[in-house]
Structures are given as C-alpha cells and as structure tokens.
Tab-separated table of C-alpha atoms in Angstrom:
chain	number	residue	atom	x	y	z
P	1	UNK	CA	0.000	0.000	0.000
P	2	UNK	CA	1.290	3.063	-0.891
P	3	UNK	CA	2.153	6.065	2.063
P	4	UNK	CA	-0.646	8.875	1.545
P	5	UNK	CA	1.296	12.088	0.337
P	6	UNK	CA	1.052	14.769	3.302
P	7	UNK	CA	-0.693	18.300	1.710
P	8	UNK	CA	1.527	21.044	1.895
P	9	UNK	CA	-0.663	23.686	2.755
P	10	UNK	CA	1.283	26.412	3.186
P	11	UNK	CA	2.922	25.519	-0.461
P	12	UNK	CA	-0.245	24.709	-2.284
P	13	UNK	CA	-2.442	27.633	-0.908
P	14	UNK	CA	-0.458	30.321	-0.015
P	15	UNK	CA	3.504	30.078	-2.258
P	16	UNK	CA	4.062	31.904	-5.309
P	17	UNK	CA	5.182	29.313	-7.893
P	18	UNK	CA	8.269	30.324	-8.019
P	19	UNK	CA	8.641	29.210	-4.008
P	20	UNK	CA	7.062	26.168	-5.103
P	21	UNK	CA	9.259	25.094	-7.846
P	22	UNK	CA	12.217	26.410	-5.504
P	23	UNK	CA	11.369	24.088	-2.527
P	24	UNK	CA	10.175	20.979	-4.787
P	25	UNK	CA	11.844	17.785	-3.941
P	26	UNK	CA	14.094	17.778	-6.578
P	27	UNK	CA	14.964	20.945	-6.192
P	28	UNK	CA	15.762	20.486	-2.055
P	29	UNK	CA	17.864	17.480	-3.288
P	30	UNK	CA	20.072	19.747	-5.880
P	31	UNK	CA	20.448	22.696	-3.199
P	32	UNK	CA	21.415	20.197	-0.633
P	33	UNK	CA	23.878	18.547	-2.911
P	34	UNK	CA	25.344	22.234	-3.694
P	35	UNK	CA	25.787	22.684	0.010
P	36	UNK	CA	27.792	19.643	0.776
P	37	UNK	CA	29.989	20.596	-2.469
P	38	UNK	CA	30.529	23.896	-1.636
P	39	UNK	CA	31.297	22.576	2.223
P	40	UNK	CA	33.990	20.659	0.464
P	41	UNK	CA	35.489	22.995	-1.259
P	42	UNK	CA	35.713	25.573	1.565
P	43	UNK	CA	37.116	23.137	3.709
P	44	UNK	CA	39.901	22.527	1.078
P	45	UNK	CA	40.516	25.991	0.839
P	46	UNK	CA	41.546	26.513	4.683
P	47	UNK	CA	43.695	23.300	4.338
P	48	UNK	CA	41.698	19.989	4.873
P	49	UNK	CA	42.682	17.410	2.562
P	50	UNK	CA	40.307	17.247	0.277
P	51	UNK	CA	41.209	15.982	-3.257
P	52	UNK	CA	40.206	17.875	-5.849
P	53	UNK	CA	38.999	14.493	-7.946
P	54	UNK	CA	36.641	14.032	-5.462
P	55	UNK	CA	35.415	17.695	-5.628
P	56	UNK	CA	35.225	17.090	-9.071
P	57	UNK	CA	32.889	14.172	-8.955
P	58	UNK	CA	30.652	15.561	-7.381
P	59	UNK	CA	30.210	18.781	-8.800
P	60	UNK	CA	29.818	16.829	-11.694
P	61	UNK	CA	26.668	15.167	-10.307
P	62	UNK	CA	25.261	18.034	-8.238
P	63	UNK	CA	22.167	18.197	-10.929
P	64	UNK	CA	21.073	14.058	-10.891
P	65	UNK	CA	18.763	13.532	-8.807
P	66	UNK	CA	16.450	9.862	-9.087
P	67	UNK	CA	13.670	10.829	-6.427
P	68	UNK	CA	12.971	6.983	-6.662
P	69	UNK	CA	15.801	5.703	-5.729
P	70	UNK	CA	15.923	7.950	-2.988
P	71	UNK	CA	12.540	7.180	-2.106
P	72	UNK	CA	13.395	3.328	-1.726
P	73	UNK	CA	16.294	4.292	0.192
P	74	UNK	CA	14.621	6.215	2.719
P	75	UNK	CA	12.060	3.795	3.530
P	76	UNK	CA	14.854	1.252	4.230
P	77	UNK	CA	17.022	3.439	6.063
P	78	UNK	CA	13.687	6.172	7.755
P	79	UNK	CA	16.204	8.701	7.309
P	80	UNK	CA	15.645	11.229	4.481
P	81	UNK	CA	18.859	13.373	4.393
P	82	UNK	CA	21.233	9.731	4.610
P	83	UNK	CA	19.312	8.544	1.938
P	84	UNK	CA	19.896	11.719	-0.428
P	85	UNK	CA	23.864	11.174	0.515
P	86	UNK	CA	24.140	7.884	-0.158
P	87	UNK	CA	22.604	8.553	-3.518
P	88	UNK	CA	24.314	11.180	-4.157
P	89	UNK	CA	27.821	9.595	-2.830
P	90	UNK	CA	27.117	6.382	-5.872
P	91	UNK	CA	26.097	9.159	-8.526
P	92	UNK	CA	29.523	10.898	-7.910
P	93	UNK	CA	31.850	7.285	-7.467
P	94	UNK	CA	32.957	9.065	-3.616
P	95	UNK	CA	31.852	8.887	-0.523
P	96	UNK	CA	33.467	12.484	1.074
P	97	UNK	CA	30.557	14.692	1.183
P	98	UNK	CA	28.509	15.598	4.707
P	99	UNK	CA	32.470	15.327	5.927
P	100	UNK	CA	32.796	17.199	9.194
P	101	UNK	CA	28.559	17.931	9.386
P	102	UNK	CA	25.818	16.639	11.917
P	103	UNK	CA	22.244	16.425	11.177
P	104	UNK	CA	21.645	19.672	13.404
C-alpha cells in the first residue's frame, strides 16, 4: 500500500510558484547537494585534505537527482537526508561529502 502524500498547505495555498518550484523535492535534493559541495570545497581551501577528484565528482553530479531511488532508500534506512547522501555519494563514485557535518 502506498504512504498517503502529506498536503503542503502552506505551499499549495499560499507560495508563489516560483517558491514552489524552488522548494520541490528535486529541487531540495540539488540545493542540498550544492551545500555539501561547496562545504567541500571551503574546507579545502583553509587546508583539509580534500582531493580535488573528489570535488570534481561531485560537482559533476550536483544536478542528478532519481527521487525513486531515494525514495526506496529512505524507507529502508527512515532517514531522508542519509538517503539523499548515499545517492548522491554512488552518482559521484565518492563517498566524502557531509564530511565534518551533523544532522543539526
């Protein structure tokens, strides 16, 4: 049986659709992906040792996003943001980004 959708009131009633399009799902998965990249690279610039191959990757894949796949992965893991990473970690061959975060 498939889980019932939750309404988004505030985004169906009330956001232009321009915040709508900017807080899709997709769209929360690129900007997320963009934050751990750019964490990466600042972190190179003050010194960590990042390698810029890894960078690379996934800068590369910063755009792919398979909701599905993270979908499946999320109901097997119940956690939404680990699911996104490890998705996003096969897309780009690496597994270096969320380095140094917590879920807070």
């Amino acid at each position: 049986m498939a889980k019932p959708e939750i309404l988004n009131v505030l985004g169906n009633r009330y956001a232009s659709s321009e915040m709508v399009s900017i807080w899709s799902p997709h769209n929360k998965v690129v900007l997320l992906q963009k934050a751990w990249v750019t964490a990466l690279e600042a972190m190179k610039e003050v010194g960590r040792d990042i390698p810029q191959e890894m960078i690379d990757g996934y800068r590369a894949h910063v755009d792919v996003v398979d909701l599905e796949k993270i979908a499946v992965r999320e109901r097997k893991l119940r956690h939404d943001v680990l699911a996104i990473l490890r998705t996003f970690n096969d897309n780009a061959g690496h597994e270096g980004a969320h380095q140094g975060f917590t879920s807070r």
